[in-house]
PDB file of C-alpha atoms in Angstrom:
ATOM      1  CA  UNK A   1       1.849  -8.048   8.615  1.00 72.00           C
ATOM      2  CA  UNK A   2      -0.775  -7.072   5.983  1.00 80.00           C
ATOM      3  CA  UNK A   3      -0.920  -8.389   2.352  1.00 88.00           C
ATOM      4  CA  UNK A   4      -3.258  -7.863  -0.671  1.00 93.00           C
ATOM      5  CA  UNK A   5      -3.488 -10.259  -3.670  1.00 95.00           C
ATOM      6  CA  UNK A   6      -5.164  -9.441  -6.600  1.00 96.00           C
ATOM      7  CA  UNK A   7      -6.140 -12.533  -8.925  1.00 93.00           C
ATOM      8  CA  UNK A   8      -5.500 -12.161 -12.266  1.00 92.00           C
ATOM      9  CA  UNK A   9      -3.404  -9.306 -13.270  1.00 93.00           C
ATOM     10  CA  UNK A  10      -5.424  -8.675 -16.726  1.00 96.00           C
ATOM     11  CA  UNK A  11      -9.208  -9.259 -16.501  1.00 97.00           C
ATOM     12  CA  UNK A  12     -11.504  -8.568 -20.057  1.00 97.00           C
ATOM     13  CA  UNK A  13     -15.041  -8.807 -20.019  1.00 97.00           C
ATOM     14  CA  UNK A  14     -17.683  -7.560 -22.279  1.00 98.00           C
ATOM     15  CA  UNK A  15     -19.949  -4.121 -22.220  1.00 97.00           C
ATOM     16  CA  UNK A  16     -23.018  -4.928 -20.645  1.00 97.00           C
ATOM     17  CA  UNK A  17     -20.970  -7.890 -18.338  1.00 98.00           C
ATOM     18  CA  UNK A  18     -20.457  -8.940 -15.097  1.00 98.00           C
ATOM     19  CA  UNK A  19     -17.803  -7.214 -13.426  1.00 98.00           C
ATOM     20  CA  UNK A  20     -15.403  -9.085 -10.911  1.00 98.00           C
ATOM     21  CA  UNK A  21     -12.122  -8.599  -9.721  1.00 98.00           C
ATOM     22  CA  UNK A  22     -10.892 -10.315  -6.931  1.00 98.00           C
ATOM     23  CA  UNK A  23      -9.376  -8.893  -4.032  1.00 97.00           C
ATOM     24  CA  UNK A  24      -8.106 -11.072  -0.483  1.00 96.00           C
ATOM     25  CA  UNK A  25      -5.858  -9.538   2.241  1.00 94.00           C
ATOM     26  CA  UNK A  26      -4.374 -10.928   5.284  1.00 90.00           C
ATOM     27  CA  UNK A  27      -4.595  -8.646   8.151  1.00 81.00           C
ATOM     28  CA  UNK A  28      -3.829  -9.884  11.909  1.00 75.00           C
ATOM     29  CA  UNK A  29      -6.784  -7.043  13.619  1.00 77.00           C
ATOM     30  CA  UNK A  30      -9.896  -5.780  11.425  1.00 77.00           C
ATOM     31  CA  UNK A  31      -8.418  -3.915   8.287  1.00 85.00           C
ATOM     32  CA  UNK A  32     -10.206  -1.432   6.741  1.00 90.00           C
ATOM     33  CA  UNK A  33     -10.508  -1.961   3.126  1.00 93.00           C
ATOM     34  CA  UNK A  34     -10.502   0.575   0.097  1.00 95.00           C
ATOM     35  CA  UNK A  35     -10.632  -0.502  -3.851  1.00 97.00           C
ATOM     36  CA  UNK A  36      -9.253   2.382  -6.003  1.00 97.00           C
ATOM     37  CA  UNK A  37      -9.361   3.391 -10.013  1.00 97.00           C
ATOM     38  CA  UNK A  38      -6.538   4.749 -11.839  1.00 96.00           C
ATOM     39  CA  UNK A  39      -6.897   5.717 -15.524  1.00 94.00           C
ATOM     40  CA  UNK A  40      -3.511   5.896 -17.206  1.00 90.00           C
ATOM     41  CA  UNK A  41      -0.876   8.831 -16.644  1.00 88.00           C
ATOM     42  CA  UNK A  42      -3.698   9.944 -13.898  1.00 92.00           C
ATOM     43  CA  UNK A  43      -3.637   9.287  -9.916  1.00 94.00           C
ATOM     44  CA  UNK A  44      -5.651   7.122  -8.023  1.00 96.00           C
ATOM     45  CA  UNK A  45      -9.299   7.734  -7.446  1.00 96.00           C
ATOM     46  CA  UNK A  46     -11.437   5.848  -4.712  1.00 96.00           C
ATOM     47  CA  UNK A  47     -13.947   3.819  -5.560  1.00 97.00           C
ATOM     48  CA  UNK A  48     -15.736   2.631  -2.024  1.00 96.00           C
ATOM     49  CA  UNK A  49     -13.728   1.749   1.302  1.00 93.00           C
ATOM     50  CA  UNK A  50     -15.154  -0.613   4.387  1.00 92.00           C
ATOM     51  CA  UNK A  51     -14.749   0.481   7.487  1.00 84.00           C
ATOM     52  CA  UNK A  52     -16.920  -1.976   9.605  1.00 77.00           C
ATOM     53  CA  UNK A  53     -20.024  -0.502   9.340  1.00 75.00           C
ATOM     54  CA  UNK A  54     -22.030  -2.755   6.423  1.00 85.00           C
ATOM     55  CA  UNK A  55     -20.556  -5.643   4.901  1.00 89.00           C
ATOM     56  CA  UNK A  56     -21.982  -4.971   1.674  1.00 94.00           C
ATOM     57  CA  UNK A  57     -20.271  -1.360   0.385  1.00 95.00           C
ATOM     58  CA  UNK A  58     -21.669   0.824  -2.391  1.00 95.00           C
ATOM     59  CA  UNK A  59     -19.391   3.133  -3.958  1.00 95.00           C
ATOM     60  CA  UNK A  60     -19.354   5.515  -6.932  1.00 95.00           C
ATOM     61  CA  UNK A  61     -19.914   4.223 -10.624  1.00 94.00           C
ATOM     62  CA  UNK A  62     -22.496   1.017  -9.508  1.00 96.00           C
ATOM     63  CA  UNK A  63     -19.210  -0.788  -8.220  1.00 98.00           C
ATOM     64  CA  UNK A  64     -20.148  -2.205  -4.838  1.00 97.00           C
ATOM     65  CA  UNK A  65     -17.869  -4.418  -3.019  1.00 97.00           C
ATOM     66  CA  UNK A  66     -18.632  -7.338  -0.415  1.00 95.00           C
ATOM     67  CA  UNK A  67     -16.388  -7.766   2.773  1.00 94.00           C
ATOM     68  CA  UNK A  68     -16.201 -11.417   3.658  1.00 93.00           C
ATOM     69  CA  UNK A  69     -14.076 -11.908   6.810  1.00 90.00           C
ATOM     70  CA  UNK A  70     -14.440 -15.979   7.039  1.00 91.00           C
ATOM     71  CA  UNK A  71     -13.006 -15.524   3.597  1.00 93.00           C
ATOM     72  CA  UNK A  72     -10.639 -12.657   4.088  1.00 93.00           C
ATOM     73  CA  UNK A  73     -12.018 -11.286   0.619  1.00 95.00           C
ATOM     74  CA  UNK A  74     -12.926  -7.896  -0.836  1.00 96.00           C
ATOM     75  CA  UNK A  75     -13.998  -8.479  -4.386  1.00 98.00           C
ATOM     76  CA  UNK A  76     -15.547  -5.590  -6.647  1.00 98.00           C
ATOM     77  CA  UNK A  77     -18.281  -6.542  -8.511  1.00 98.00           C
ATOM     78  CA  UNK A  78     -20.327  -4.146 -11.251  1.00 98.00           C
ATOM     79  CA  UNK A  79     -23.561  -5.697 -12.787  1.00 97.00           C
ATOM     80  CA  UNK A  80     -23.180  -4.160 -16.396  1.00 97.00           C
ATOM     81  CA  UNK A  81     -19.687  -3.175 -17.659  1.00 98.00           C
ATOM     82  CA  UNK A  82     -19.173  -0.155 -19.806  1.00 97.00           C
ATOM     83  CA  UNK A  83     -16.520   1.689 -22.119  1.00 97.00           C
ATOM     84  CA  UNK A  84     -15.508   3.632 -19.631  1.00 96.00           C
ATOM     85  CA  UNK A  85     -14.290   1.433 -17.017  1.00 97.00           C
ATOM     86  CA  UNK A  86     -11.596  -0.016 -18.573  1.00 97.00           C
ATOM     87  CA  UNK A  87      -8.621   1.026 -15.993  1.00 97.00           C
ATOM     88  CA  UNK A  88      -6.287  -0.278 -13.842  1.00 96.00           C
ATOM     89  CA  UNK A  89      -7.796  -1.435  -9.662  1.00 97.00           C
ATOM     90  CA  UNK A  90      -6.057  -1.600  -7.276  1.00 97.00           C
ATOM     91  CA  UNK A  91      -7.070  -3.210  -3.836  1.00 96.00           C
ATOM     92  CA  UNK A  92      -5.799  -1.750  -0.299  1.00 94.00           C
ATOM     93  CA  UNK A  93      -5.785  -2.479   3.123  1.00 91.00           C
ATOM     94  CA  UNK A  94      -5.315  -0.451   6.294  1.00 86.00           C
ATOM     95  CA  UNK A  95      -5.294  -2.316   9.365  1.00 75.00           C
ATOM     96  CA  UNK A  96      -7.493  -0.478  12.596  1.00 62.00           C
ATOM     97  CA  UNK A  97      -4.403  -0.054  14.813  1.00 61.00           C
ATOM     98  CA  UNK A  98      -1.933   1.065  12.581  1.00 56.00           C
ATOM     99  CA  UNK A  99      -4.247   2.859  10.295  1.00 51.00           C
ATOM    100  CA  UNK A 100      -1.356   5.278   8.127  1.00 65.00           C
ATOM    101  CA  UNK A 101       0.070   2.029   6.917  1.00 78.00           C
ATOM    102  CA  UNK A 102      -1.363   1.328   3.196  1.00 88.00           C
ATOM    103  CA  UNK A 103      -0.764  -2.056   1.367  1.00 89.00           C
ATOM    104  CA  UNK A 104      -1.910  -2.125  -1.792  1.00 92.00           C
ATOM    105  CA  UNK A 105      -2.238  -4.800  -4.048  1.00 93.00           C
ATOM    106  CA  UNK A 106      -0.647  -5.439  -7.289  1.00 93.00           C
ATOM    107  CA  UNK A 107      -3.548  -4.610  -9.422  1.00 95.00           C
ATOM    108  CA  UNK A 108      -5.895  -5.537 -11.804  1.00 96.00           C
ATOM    109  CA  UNK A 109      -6.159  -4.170 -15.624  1.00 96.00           C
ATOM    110  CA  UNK A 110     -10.044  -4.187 -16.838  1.00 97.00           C
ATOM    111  CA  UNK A 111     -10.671  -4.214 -20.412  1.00 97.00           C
ATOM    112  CA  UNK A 112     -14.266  -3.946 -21.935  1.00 97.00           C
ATOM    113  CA  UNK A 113     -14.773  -5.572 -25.029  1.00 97.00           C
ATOM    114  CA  UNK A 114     -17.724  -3.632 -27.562  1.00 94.00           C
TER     115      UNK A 114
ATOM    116  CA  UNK B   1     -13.198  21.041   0.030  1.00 84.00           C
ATOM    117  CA  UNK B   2      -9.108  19.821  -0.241  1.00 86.00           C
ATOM    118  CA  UNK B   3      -7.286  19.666  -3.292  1.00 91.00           C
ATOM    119  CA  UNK B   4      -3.924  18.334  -3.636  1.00 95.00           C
ATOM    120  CA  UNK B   5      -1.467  19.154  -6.146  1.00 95.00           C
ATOM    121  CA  UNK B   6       1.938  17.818  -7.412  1.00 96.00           C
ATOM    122  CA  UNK B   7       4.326  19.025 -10.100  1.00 96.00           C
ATOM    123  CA  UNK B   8       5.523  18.693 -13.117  1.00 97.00           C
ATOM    124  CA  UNK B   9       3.658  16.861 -14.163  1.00 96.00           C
ATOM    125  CA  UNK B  10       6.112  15.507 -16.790  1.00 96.00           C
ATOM    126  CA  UNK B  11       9.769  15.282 -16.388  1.00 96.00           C
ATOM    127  CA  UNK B  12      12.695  14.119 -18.572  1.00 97.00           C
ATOM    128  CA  UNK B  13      15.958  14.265 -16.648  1.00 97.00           C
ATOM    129  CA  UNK B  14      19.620  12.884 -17.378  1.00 98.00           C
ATOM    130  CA  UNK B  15      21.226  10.177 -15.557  1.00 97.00           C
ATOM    131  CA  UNK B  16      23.047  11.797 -12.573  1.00 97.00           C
ATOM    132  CA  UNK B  17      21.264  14.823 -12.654  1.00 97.00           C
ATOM    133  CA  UNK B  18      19.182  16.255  -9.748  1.00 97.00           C
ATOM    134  CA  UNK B  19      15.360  15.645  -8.976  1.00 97.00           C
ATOM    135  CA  UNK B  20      12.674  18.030  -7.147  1.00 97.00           C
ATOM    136  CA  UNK B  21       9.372  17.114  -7.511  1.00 98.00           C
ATOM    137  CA  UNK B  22       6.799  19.139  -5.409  1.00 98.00           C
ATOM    138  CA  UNK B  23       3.171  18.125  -4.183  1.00 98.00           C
ATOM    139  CA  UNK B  24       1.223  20.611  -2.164  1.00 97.00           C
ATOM    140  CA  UNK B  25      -1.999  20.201   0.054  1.00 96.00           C
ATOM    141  CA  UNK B  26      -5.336  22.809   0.663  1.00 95.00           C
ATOM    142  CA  UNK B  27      -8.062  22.964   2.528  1.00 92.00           C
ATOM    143  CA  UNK B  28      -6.897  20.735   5.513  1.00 91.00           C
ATOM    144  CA  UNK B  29      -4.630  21.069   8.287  1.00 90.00           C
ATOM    145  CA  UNK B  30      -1.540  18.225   9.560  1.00 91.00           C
ATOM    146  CA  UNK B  31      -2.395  15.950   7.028  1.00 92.00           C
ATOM    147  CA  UNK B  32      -0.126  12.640   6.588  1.00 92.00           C
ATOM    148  CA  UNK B  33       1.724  13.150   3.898  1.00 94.00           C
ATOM    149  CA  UNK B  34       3.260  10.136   1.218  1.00 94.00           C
ATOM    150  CA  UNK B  35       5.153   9.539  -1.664  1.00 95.00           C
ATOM    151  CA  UNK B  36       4.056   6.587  -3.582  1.00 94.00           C
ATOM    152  CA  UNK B  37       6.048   5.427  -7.281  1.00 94.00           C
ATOM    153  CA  UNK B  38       5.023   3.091  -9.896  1.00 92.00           C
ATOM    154  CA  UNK B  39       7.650   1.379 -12.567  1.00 81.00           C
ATOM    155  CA  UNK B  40       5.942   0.769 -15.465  1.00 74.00           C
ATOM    156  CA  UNK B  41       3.907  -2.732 -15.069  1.00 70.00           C
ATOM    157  CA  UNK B  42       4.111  -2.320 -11.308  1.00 73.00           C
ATOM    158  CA  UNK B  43       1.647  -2.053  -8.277  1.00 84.00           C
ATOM    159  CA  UNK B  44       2.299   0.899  -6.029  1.00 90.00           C
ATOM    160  CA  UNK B  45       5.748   0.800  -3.800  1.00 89.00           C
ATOM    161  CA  UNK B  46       5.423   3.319  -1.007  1.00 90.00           C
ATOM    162  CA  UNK B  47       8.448   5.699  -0.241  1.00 93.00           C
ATOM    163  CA  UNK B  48       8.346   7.842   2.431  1.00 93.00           C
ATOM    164  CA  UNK B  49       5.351   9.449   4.633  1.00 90.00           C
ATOM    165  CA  UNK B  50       5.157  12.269   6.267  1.00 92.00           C
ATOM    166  CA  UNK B  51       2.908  12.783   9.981  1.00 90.00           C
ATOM    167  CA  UNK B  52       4.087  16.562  10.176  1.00 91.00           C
ATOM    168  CA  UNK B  53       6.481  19.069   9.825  1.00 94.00           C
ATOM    169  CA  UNK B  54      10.167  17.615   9.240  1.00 90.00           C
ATOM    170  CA  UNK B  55       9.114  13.915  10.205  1.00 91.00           C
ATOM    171  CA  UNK B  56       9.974  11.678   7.536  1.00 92.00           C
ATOM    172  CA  UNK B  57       9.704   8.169   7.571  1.00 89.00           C
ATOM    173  CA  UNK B  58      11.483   6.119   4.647  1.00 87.00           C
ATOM    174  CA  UNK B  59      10.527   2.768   3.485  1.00 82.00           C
ATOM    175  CA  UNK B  60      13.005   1.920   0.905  1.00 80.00           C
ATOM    176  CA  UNK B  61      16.840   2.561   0.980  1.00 66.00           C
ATOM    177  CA  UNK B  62      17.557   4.789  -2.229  1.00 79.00           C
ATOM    178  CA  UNK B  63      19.205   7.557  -3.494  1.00 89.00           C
ATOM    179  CA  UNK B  64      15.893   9.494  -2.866  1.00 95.00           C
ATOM    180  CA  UNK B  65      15.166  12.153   0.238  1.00 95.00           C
ATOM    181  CA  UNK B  66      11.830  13.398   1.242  1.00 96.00           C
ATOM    182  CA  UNK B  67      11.073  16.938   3.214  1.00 96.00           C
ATOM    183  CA  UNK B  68       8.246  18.915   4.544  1.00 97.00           C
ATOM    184  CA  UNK B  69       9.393  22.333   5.072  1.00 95.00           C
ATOM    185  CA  UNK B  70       5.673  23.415   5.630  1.00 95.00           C
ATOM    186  CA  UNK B  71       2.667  21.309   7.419  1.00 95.00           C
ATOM    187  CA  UNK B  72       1.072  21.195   3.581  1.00 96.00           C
ATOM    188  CA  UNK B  73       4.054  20.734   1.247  1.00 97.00           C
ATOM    189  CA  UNK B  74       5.966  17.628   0.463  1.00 97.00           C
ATOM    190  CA  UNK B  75       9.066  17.485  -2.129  1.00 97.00           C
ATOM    191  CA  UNK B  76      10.586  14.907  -2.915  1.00 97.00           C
ATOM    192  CA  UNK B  77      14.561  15.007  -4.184  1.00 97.00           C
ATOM    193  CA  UNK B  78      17.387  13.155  -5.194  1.00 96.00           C
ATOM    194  CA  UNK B  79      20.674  14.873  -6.101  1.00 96.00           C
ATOM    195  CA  UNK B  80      21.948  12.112  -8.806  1.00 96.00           C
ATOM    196  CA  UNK B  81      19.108  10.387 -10.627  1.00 96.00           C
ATOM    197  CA  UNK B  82      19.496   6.641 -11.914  1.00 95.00           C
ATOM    198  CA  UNK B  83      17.771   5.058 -14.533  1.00 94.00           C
ATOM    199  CA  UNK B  84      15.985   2.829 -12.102  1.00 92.00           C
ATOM    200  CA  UNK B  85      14.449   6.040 -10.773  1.00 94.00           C
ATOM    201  CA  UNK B  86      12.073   6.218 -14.084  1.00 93.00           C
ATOM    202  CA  UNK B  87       8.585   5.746 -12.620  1.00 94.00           C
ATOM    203  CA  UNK B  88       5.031   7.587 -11.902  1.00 95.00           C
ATOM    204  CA  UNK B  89       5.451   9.511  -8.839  1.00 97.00           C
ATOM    205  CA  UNK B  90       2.343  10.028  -6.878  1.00 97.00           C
ATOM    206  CA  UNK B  91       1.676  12.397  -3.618  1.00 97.00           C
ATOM    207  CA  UNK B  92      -1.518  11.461  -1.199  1.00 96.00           C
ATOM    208  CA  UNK B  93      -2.676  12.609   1.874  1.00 95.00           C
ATOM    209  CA  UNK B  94      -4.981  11.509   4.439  1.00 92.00           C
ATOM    210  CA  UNK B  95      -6.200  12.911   7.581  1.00 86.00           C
ATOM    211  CA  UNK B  96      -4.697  11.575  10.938  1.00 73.00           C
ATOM    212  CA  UNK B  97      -6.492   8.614  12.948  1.00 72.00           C
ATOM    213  CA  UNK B  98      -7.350   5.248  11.366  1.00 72.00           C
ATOM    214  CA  UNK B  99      -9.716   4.382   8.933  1.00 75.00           C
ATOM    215  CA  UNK B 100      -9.852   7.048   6.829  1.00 84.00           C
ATOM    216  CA  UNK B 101      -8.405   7.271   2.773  1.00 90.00           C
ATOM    217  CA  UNK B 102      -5.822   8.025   0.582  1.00 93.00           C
ATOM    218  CA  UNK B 103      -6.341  11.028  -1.901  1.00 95.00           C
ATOM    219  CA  UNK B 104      -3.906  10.896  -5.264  1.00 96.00           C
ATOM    220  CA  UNK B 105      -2.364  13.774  -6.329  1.00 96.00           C
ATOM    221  CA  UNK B 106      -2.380  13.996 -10.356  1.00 96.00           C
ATOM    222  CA  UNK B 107       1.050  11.843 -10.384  1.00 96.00           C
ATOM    223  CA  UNK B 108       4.952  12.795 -11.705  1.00 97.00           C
ATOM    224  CA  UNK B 109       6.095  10.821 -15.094  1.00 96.00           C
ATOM    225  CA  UNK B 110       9.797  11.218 -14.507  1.00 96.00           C
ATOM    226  CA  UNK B 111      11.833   9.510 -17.306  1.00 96.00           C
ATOM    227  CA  UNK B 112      15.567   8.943 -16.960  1.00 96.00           C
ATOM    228  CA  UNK B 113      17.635   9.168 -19.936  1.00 96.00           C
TER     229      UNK B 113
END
């Protein structure tokens, strides 16, 4: 069966900081891998998804995730926080044979600090 | 392009009174269809989804009902609300085969008084 944890359910950085939020799923065949955005009272927006093409995904924003298999990890990474990232990500997995089953992860609530 | 939609967007309701929230699909045809709620603090718990018209699959046990009347229109019902049903509501889609995303409707705040 799939799973998603997301470590640390409250994450605060800095503007102009690192980004990371750290995603690892357990998936039995290759999962397909989204990370999604939700500002509050609003629905979920994707970010970037891996769907075994390159390991290294780019997605909207300058968030760019890195799919590690040996690790079973997804993390999100962003070079220079802003303002206007502070939200709540959420990490999902679809796995390749059963691909309209979703598991998303708990979630992770970014706050930027001026 | 596709646009989904789902209303109201804001809801206060009575304990033991009925619920009907609607989400609607354009631009694409037999999409997969899912209702998705979030308690306040929580990750995403999915309800029921939807591969076409009057095939509804139900995750949790619950005094909720899901139906697609049309290929592109999901509502989702109870006919007593509880106070446990308080939550964000939110409708996706995605297009059949693997691999492919979830899009979000704008999300239901229902409140249960």
């Amino acid at each position: 069966a799939q799973s998603v944890t997301q470590l640390g359910s409250h994450v605060s950085v800095s503007e102009g900081a690192l980004v990371l939020l750290r995603c690892n799923y357990s998936s039995s065949v290759p999962p397909y891998l989204f990370w999604y955005v939700q500002y509050p009272n609003q629905g979920l927006q994707l970010l970037l998804k891996y769907t075994s093409a390159a390991t290294l995904v780019k997605g909207i924003n300058d968030f760019e995730a890195e799919f590690k298999k040996s690790e079973t990890s997804f993390h999100l990474t962003k070079p220079s926080a802003h303002m206007s990232d502070a939200a709540e990500y959420f990490c999902a997995v679809s796995e390749a044979n059963y691909g309209q089953n979703f598991v998303f992860g708990p979630g992770t609530r970014l706050s930027v600090l001026p | 392009s596709q646009t989904i939609h789902q209303w109201p967007a804001t809801l206060v309701q009575p304990v033991g009174s009925p619920l009907s929230l609607e989400c609607t699909v354009e631009g694409t045809s037999n999409p997969n269809l899912y209702w998705y709620r979030q308690a306040a603090g929580r990750g995403l718990q999915l309800l029921f989804y939807s591969v076409g018209i009057g095939q509804i699959s139900s995750e949790v046990p619950q005094n909720l009902s899901a139906s697609r009347p049309q290929d592109r229109q999901f509502i989702l019902s109870s006919k007593k609300l509880l106070l446990s049903d308080s939550g964000f509501y939110l409708c996706a889609w995605t297009r059949g085969g693997v691999g492919g995303e979830l899009f979000f409707g704008e999300g239901s705040r229902l409140t249960v008084l």
